[in-house]
Amino acid sequence: MSGSAFGAMRILPYGTGLVLSTLALLTGCGAGSGDEKAAAEKAALDAAATALVEPVGLISAYRPHLAPPDDKVKYAPKNHADLDRAMGAAANEIRHAANAARQAVERAGAAGTKDLETALKGVTAVCMDTQEHEVVAKCATAVTALDSALEKAEAARTAAGASKKIPRLAPDSITEAAKKSLNSFLKAKGSGPAEAAFLAKRADPGALSADVIGACQAAASEAEATQAQFEKAEEPIRLVAVTHKMMLDVQCGKLSAAETLRKDLGDCKKKAKTPECKVVCGKAKTVVDDGIPAATFEPFVKEYAEICKE
């Protein structure tokens, strides 16, 4: 120690040197602790970001399929149990992904992801395999809240100086594994090439009814083959394929019934008041009220109104 420094210490009041030494020691420990905490937070945020990649990819992939079926599609069946089941299956996939993400983020233990953990719990609580539109709407709301929490966690990550970006719910977050999962879901849900051809004929007013019925039967056969492929799949996805095949069978049945009824209605042009034609008119009314099953049957509505008028 230099003489000047020693001299300076000598002129301090008694005990001051001890206090300053203690303060310096405490300050040094505090800085070291702060650095360690900052480093730990960075590491925790990086671990959370890594763990979120696949779950966020899955949720991003399935999120669009939480939307309820479009009831305004012309000639589509009013009963869309297959689409409702697919909607529930999508919510179920999101729930599993959110639960896996929650566990991983909690293990990482970052202070900046507490709101994210809460949002993930919220998704897990309300998203489930259900055909109830109101329940799935709550799931969609929880997923929107999750995206806001991911945004907040990303801001915390930036502030902390962690290196790995926390993903958001977006198409560019969909990973290859998520794409593979979604492709299986979409295959089970339909439609395949044969069904796409049927839907085109269903909407074509110039298509012959026999061609529309044949196209529907081809789509049903395609769906039957798909159903067989998913026989050993997880239950929600398997049921999507099963229900889709069933609903195509229903459509084909309605098309065939409408074709038979149209012929019967034609036979009633000159005897509409007979008991058997009153039965035909009653059946025709049901078809008109429920909605004709294809564009080729548009003239059926006018025929019914003319033949079955009171």
GROMACS .gro file of C-alpha atoms in nm:
model
  310
    1MET     CA    1   0.000   0.000   0.000
    2SER     CA    2   0.132   0.348  -0.082
    3GLY     CA    3   0.212   0.593   0.194
    4SER     CA    4  -0.052   0.838   0.079
    5ALA     CA    5  -0.318   0.573   0.082
    6PHE     CA    6  -0.215   0.453   0.423
    7GLY     CA    7  -0.217   0.807   0.549
    8ALA     CA    8  -0.562   0.867   0.413
    9MET     CA    9  -0.694   0.564   0.596
   10ARG     CA   10  -0.537   0.684   0.921
   11ILE     CA   11  -0.724   1.015   0.922
   12LEU     CA   12  -1.071   0.849   0.882
   13PRO     CA   13  -1.280   0.823   1.199
   14TYR     CA   14  -1.258   0.498   1.388
   15GLY     CA   15  -1.459   0.214   1.222
   16THR     CA   16  -1.516   0.394   0.888
   17GLY     CA   17  -1.264   0.176   0.708
   18LEU     CA   18  -1.445  -0.134   0.830
   19VAL     CA   19  -1.783   0.002   0.711
   20LEU     CA   20  -1.650   0.088   0.364
   21SER     CA   21  -1.486  -0.250   0.334
   22THR     CA   22  -1.813  -0.420   0.425
   23LEU     CA   23  -2.013  -0.198   0.185
   24ALA     CA   24  -1.773  -0.273  -0.099
   25LEU     CA   25  -1.805  -0.643  -0.026
   26LEU     CA   26  -2.186  -0.625  -0.026
   27THR     CA   27  -2.193  -0.419  -0.344
   28GLY     CA   28  -1.967  -0.665  -0.516
   29CYS     CA   29  -2.188  -0.957  -0.410
   30GLY     CA   30  -2.499  -0.775  -0.527
   31ALA     CA   31  -2.353  -0.711  -0.871
   32GLY     CA   32  -2.244  -1.070  -0.899
   33SER     CA   33  -2.590  -1.193  -0.796
   34GLY     CA   34  -2.756  -0.959  -1.046
   35ASP     CA   35  -2.535  -1.085  -1.326
   36GLU     CA   36  -2.611  -1.443  -1.233
   37LYS     CA   37  -2.984  -1.374  -1.224
   38ALA     CA   38  -2.971  -1.202  -1.562
   39ALA     CA   39  -2.777  -1.491  -1.711
   40ALA     CA   40  -3.021  -1.742  -1.561
   41GLU     CA   41  -3.318  -1.549  -1.702
   42LYS     CA   42  -3.160  -1.546  -2.049
   43ALA     CA   43  -3.097  -1.919  -2.029
   44ALA     CA   44  -3.453  -1.981  -1.909
   45LEU     CA   45  -3.603  -1.769  -2.187
   46ASP     CA   46  -3.390  -1.947  -2.446
   47ALA     CA   47  -3.503  -2.284  -2.309
   48ALA     CA   48  -3.867  -2.172  -2.322
   49ALA     CA   49  -3.828  -2.045  -2.678
   50THR     CA   50  -3.681  -2.377  -2.790
   51ALA     CA   51  -3.954  -2.575  -2.615
   52LEU     CA   52  -4.228  -2.360  -2.774
   53VAL     CA   53  -4.129  -2.417  -3.137
   54GLU     CA   54  -4.318  -2.743  -3.197
   55PRO     CA   55  -4.629  -2.671  -2.982
   56VAL     CA   56  -4.670  -2.325  -3.133
   57GLY     CA   57  -4.624  -2.482  -3.477
   58LEU     CA   58  -4.906  -2.728  -3.407
   59ILE     CA   59  -5.138  -2.465  -3.264
   60SER     CA   60  -5.068  -2.239  -3.563
   61ALA     CA   61  -5.153  -2.526  -3.800
   62TYR     CA   62  -5.481  -2.622  -3.634
   63ARG     CA   63  -5.602  -2.274  -3.535
   64PRO     CA   64  -5.785  -2.204  -3.867
   65HIS     CA   65  -5.986  -2.524  -3.820
   66LEU     CA   66  -6.154  -2.395  -3.504
   67ALA     CA   67  -6.394  -2.200  -3.727
   68PRO     CA   68  -6.747  -2.347  -3.739
   69PRO     CA   69  -6.874  -2.486  -4.071
   70ASP     CA   70  -7.006  -2.234  -4.321
   71ASP     CA   71  -7.385  -2.280  -4.328
   72LYS     CA   72  -7.415  -2.064  -4.640
   73VAL     CA   73  -7.258  -2.315  -4.881
   74LYS     CA   74  -7.533  -2.389  -5.132
   75TYR     CA   75  -7.650  -2.751  -5.154
   76ALA     CA   76  -7.437  -2.850  -4.854
   77PRO     CA   77  -7.620  -3.064  -4.596
   78LYS     CA   78  -7.760  -2.879  -4.298
   79ASN     CA   79  -7.635  -3.161  -4.082
   80HIS     CA   80  -7.255  -3.135  -4.090
   81ALA     CA   81  -7.160  -3.372  -3.811
   82ASP     CA   82  -6.834  -3.458  -3.987
   83LEU     CA   83  -6.722  -3.094  -4.001
   84ASP     CA   84  -6.828  -3.040  -3.640
   85ARG     CA   85  -6.627  -3.344  -3.535
   86ALA     CA   86  -6.324  -3.218  -3.730
   87MET     CA   87  -6.355  -2.883  -3.553
   88GLY     CA   88  -6.350  -3.063  -3.217
   89ALA     CA   89  -6.052  -3.275  -3.321
   90ALA     CA   90  -5.861  -2.957  -3.408
   91ALA     CA   91  -5.940  -2.814  -3.064
   92ASN     CA   92  -5.819  -3.138  -2.906
   93GLU     CA   93  -5.485  -3.120  -3.091
   94ILE     CA   94  -5.444  -2.761  -2.974
   95ARG     CA   95  -5.515  -2.862  -2.614
   96HIS     CA   96  -5.247  -3.131  -2.619
   97ALA     CA   97  -4.994  -2.892  -2.775
   98ALA     CA   98  -5.072  -2.620  -2.520
   99ASN     CA   99  -5.037  -2.862  -2.230
  100ALA     CA  100  -4.697  -2.981  -2.353
  101ALA     CA  101  -4.587  -2.619  -2.398
  102ARG     CA  102  -4.707  -2.523  -2.051
  103GLN     CA  103  -4.510  -2.801  -1.884
  104ALA     CA  104  -4.193  -2.714  -2.075
  105VAL     CA  105  -4.221  -2.340  -2.009
  106GLU     CA  106  -4.284  -2.399  -1.639
  107ARG     CA  107  -3.975  -2.619  -1.621
  108ALA     CA  108  -3.768  -2.346  -1.787
  109GLY     CA  109  -3.870  -2.114  -1.502
  110ALA     CA  110  -3.825  -1.775  -1.670
  111ALA     CA  111  -3.976  -1.477  -1.489
  112GLY     CA  112  -4.077  -1.327  -1.824
  113THR     CA  113  -4.308  -1.616  -1.917
  114LYS     CA  114  -4.550  -1.613  -1.622
  115ASP     CA  115  -4.833  -1.458  -1.825
  116LEU     CA  116  -4.758  -1.707  -2.101
  117GLU     CA  117  -4.792  -1.996  -1.857
  118THR     CA  118  -5.131  -1.860  -1.752
  119ALA     CA  119  -5.244  -1.829  -2.114
  120LEU     CA  120  -5.135  -2.185  -2.190
  121LYS     CA  121  -5.333  -2.307  -1.889
  122GLY     CA  122  -5.631  -2.116  -2.025
  123VAL     CA  123  -5.609  -2.296  -2.359
  124THR     CA  124  -5.573  -2.632  -2.188
  125ALA     CA  125  -5.878  -2.562  -1.974
  126VAL     CA  126  -6.126  -2.475  -2.251
  127CYS     CA  127  -6.006  -2.651  -2.567
  128MET     CA  128  -6.138  -3.006  -2.602
  129ASP     CA  129  -6.280  -3.260  -2.845
  130THR     CA  130  -6.637  -3.134  -2.870
  131GLN     CA  131  -6.894  -3.066  -3.141
  132GLU     CA  132  -7.047  -2.774  -2.951
  133HIS     CA  133  -6.978  -2.451  -3.139
  134GLU     CA  134  -6.998  -2.236  -2.825
  135VAL     CA  135  -6.726  -2.437  -2.652
  136VAL     CA  136  -6.496  -2.426  -2.953
  137ALA     CA  137  -6.554  -2.049  -2.976
  138LYS     CA  138  -6.416  -2.021  -2.621
  139CYS     CA  139  -6.116  -2.223  -2.734
  140ALA     CA  140  -6.058  -1.982  -3.022
  141THR     CA  141  -6.074  -1.688  -2.781
  142ALA     CA  142  -5.821  -1.855  -2.550
  143VAL     CA  143  -5.588  -1.915  -2.846
  144THR     CA  144  -5.608  -1.546  -2.935
  145ALA     CA  145  -5.515  -1.462  -2.577
  146LEU     CA  146  -5.225  -1.706  -2.603
  147ASP     CA  147  -5.088  -1.521  -2.904
  148SER     CA  148  -5.095  -1.196  -2.704
  149ALA     CA  149  -4.907  -1.370  -2.423
  150LEU     CA  150  -4.648  -1.496  -2.671
  151GLU     CA  151  -4.602  -1.139  -2.792
  152LYS     CA  152  -4.550  -1.022  -2.433
  153ALA     CA  153  -4.302  -1.304  -2.366
  154GLU     CA  154  -4.110  -1.208  -2.681
  155ALA     CA  155  -4.086  -0.850  -2.552
  156ALA     CA  156  -3.948  -0.984  -2.224
  157ARG     CA  157  -3.701  -1.197  -2.418
  158THR     CA  158  -3.581  -0.894  -2.613
  159ALA     CA  159  -3.546  -0.686  -2.298
  160ALA     CA  160  -3.348  -0.960  -2.127
  161GLY     CA  161  -3.116  -0.997  -2.425
  162ALA     CA  162  -3.186  -1.367  -2.475
  163SER     CA  163  -3.090  -1.494  -2.818
  164LYS     CA  164  -3.373  -1.728  -2.924
  165LYS     CA  165  -3.689  -1.566  -3.051
  166ILE     CA  166  -4.018  -1.679  -2.895
  167PRO     CA  167  -4.249  -1.784  -3.181
  168ARG     CA  168  -4.594  -1.636  -3.247
  169LEU     CA  169  -4.906  -1.806  -3.380
  170ALA     CA  170  -4.863  -1.758  -3.754
  171PRO     CA  171  -4.839  -1.963  -4.074
  172ASP     CA  172  -4.460  -1.923  -4.083
  173SER     CA  173  -4.439  -2.086  -3.738
  174ILE     CA  174  -4.578  -2.414  -3.870
  175THR     CA  175  -4.301  -2.673  -3.851
  176GLU     CA  176  -4.252  -2.977  -4.073
  177ALA     CA  177  -4.382  -3.202  -3.794
  178ALA     CA  178  -4.691  -2.981  -3.760
  179LYS     CA  179  -4.747  -2.995  -4.138
  180LYS     CA  180  -4.731  -3.373  -4.126
  181SER     CA  181  -4.988  -3.385  -3.846
  182LEU     CA  182  -5.215  -3.138  -4.026
  183ASN     CA  183  -5.194  -3.332  -4.352
  184SER     CA  184  -5.323  -3.643  -4.176
  185PHE     CA  185  -5.606  -3.441  -4.023
  186LEU     CA  186  -5.701  -3.290  -4.360
  187LYS     CA  187  -5.696  -3.632  -4.526
  188ALA     CA  188  -5.935  -3.767  -4.265
  189LYS     CA  189  -6.155  -3.459  -4.295
  190GLY     CA  190  -6.166  -3.457  -4.676
  191SER     CA  191  -6.206  -3.377  -4.946
  192GLY     CA  192  -6.001  -3.598  -5.177
  193PRO     CA  193  -5.994  -3.574  -5.557
  194ALA     CA  194  -6.313  -3.779  -5.606
  195GLU     CA  195  -6.500  -3.571  -5.350
  196ALA     CA  196  -6.375  -3.248  -5.506
  197ALA     CA  197  -6.518  -3.368  -5.839
  198PHE     CA  198  -6.848  -3.448  -5.669
  199LEU     CA  199  -6.869  -3.104  -5.507
  200ALA     CA  200  -6.813  -2.943  -5.847
  201LYS     CA  201  -7.094  -3.150  -6.002
  202ARG     CA  202  -7.319  -3.083  -5.704
  203ALA     CA  203  -7.298  -2.710  -5.778
  204ASP     CA  204  -7.332  -2.747  -6.158
  205PRO     CA  205  -7.690  -2.684  -6.278
  206GLY     CA  206  -7.603  -2.843  -6.612
  207ALA     CA  207  -7.488  -3.172  -6.462
  208LEU     CA  208  -7.715  -3.473  -6.511
  209SER     CA  209  -7.859  -3.610  -6.189
  210ALA     CA  210  -7.721  -3.955  -6.268
  211ASP     CA  211  -7.373  -3.807  -6.302
  212VAL     CA  212  -7.408  -3.621  -5.972
  213ILE     CA  213  -7.520  -3.939  -5.796
  214GLY     CA  214  -7.235  -4.136  -5.953
  215ALA     CA  215  -6.985  -3.872  -5.844
  216CYS     CA  216  -7.120  -3.886  -5.490
  217GLN     CA  217  -7.084  -4.263  -5.481
  218ALA     CA  218  -6.725  -4.233  -5.604
  219ALA     CA  219  -6.656  -3.979  -5.327
  220ALA     CA  220  -6.809  -4.216  -5.071
  221SER     CA  221  -6.585  -4.500  -5.194
  222GLU     CA  222  -6.285  -4.269  -5.164
  223ALA     CA  223  -6.388  -4.178  -4.808
  224GLU     CA  224  -6.430  -4.547  -4.725
  225ALA     CA  225  -6.071  -4.614  -4.831
  226THR     CA  226  -5.954  -4.319  -4.622
  227GLN     CA  227  -6.152  -4.447  -4.325
  228ALA     CA  228  -5.970  -4.780  -4.350
  229GLN     CA  229  -5.634  -4.600  -4.347
  230PHE     CA  230  -5.725  -4.429  -4.020
  231GLU     CA  231  -5.867  -4.737  -3.851
  232LYS     CA  232  -5.578  -4.747  -3.601
  233ALA     CA  233  -5.531  -4.370  -3.567
  234GLU     CA  234  -5.596  -4.181  -3.245
  235GLU     CA  235  -5.967  -4.174  -3.166
  236PRO     CA  236  -6.052  -3.810  -3.249
  237ILE     CA  237  -5.891  -3.832  -3.594
  238ARG     CA  238  -6.029  -4.181  -3.660
  239LEU     CA  239  -6.379  -4.055  -3.583
  240VAL     CA  240  -6.334  -3.765  -3.823
  241ALA     CA  241  -6.274  -4.014  -4.107
  242VAL     CA  242  -6.560  -4.239  -3.995
  243THR     CA  243  -6.810  -3.954  -3.966
  244HIS     CA  244  -6.706  -3.804  -4.298
  245LYS     CA  245  -6.774  -4.134  -4.476
  246MET     CA  246  -7.110  -4.159  -4.303
  247MET     CA  247  -7.214  -3.807  -4.406
  248LEU     CA  248  -7.120  -3.872  -4.769
  249ASP     CA  249  -7.340  -4.183  -4.759
  250VAL     CA  250  -7.623  -3.963  -4.632
  251GLN     CA  251  -7.571  -3.717  -4.916
  252CYS     CA  252  -7.574  -3.995  -5.176
  253GLY     CA  253  -7.893  -4.131  -5.023
  254LYS     CA  254  -8.063  -3.791  -5.042
  255LEU     CA  255  -7.960  -3.747  -5.403
  256SER     CA  256  -8.100  -4.086  -5.500
  257ALA     CA  257  -8.419  -4.019  -5.305
  258ALA     CA  258  -8.461  -3.680  -5.474
  259GLU     CA  259  -8.418  -3.842  -5.816
  260THR     CA  260  -8.683  -4.104  -5.740
  261LEU     CA  261  -8.913  -3.840  -5.598
  262ARG     CA  262  -8.874  -3.622  -5.905
  263LYS     CA  263  -8.994  -3.910  -6.124
  264ASP     CA  264  -9.284  -3.978  -5.888
  265LEU     CA  265  -9.374  -3.611  -5.891
  266GLY     CA  266  -9.378  -3.612  -6.271
  267ASP     CA  267  -9.621  -3.902  -6.266
  268CYS     CA  268  -9.852  -3.694  -6.046
  269LYS     CA  269  -9.897  -3.409  -6.290
  270LYS     CA  270 -10.243  -3.530  -6.391
  271LYS     CA  271 -10.348  -3.695  -6.065
  272ALA     CA  272 -10.212  -3.470  -5.790
  273LYS     CA  273 -10.528  -3.509  -5.580
  274THR     CA  274 -10.499  -3.885  -5.546
  275PRO     CA  275 -10.399  -4.023  -5.206
  276GLU     CA  276 -10.069  -4.161  -5.336
  277CYS     CA  277  -9.976  -3.827  -5.494
  278LYS     CA  278 -10.057  -3.644  -5.175
  279VAL     CA  279  -9.797  -3.864  -5.009
  280VAL     CA  280  -9.552  -3.778  -5.290
  281CYS     CA  281  -9.625  -3.407  -5.243
  282GLY     CA  282  -9.562  -3.440  -4.870
  283LYS     CA  283  -9.222  -3.594  -4.936
  284ALA     CA  284  -9.147  -3.330  -5.198
  285LYS     CA  285  -9.228  -3.055  -4.948
  286THR     CA  286  -8.975  -3.203  -4.706
  287VAL     CA  287  -8.704  -3.192  -4.975
  288VAL     CA  288  -8.787  -2.832  -5.064
  289ASP     CA  289  -8.797  -2.723  -4.699
  290ASP     CA  290  -8.469  -2.898  -4.614
  291GLY     CA  291  -8.295  -2.766  -4.923
  292ILE     CA  292  -8.243  -2.949  -5.251
  293PRO     CA  293  -7.922  -3.158  -5.249
  294ALA     CA  294  -7.775  -3.041  -5.583
  295ALA     CA  295  -7.814  -2.776  -5.849
  296THR     CA  296  -7.953  -3.031  -6.094
  297PHE     CA  297  -8.269  -3.042  -5.882
  298GLU     CA  298  -8.343  -2.669  -5.902
  299PRO     CA  299  -8.638  -2.731  -6.140
  300PHE     CA  300  -8.780  -2.963  -5.875
  301VAL     CA  301  -8.884  -2.662  -5.666
  302LYS     CA  302  -9.096  -2.518  -5.948
  303GLU     CA  303  -9.241  -2.857  -6.034
  304TYR     CA  304  -9.343  -2.911  -5.674
  305ALA     CA  305  -9.509  -2.569  -5.657
  306GLU     CA  306  -9.709  -2.634  -5.977
  307ILE     CA  307  -9.810  -2.995  -5.915
  308CYS     CA  308  -9.872  -2.986  -5.541
  309LYS     CA  309 -10.046  -2.649  -5.518
  310GLU     CA  310 -10.351  -2.651  -5.295
   0.00000   0.00000   0.00000
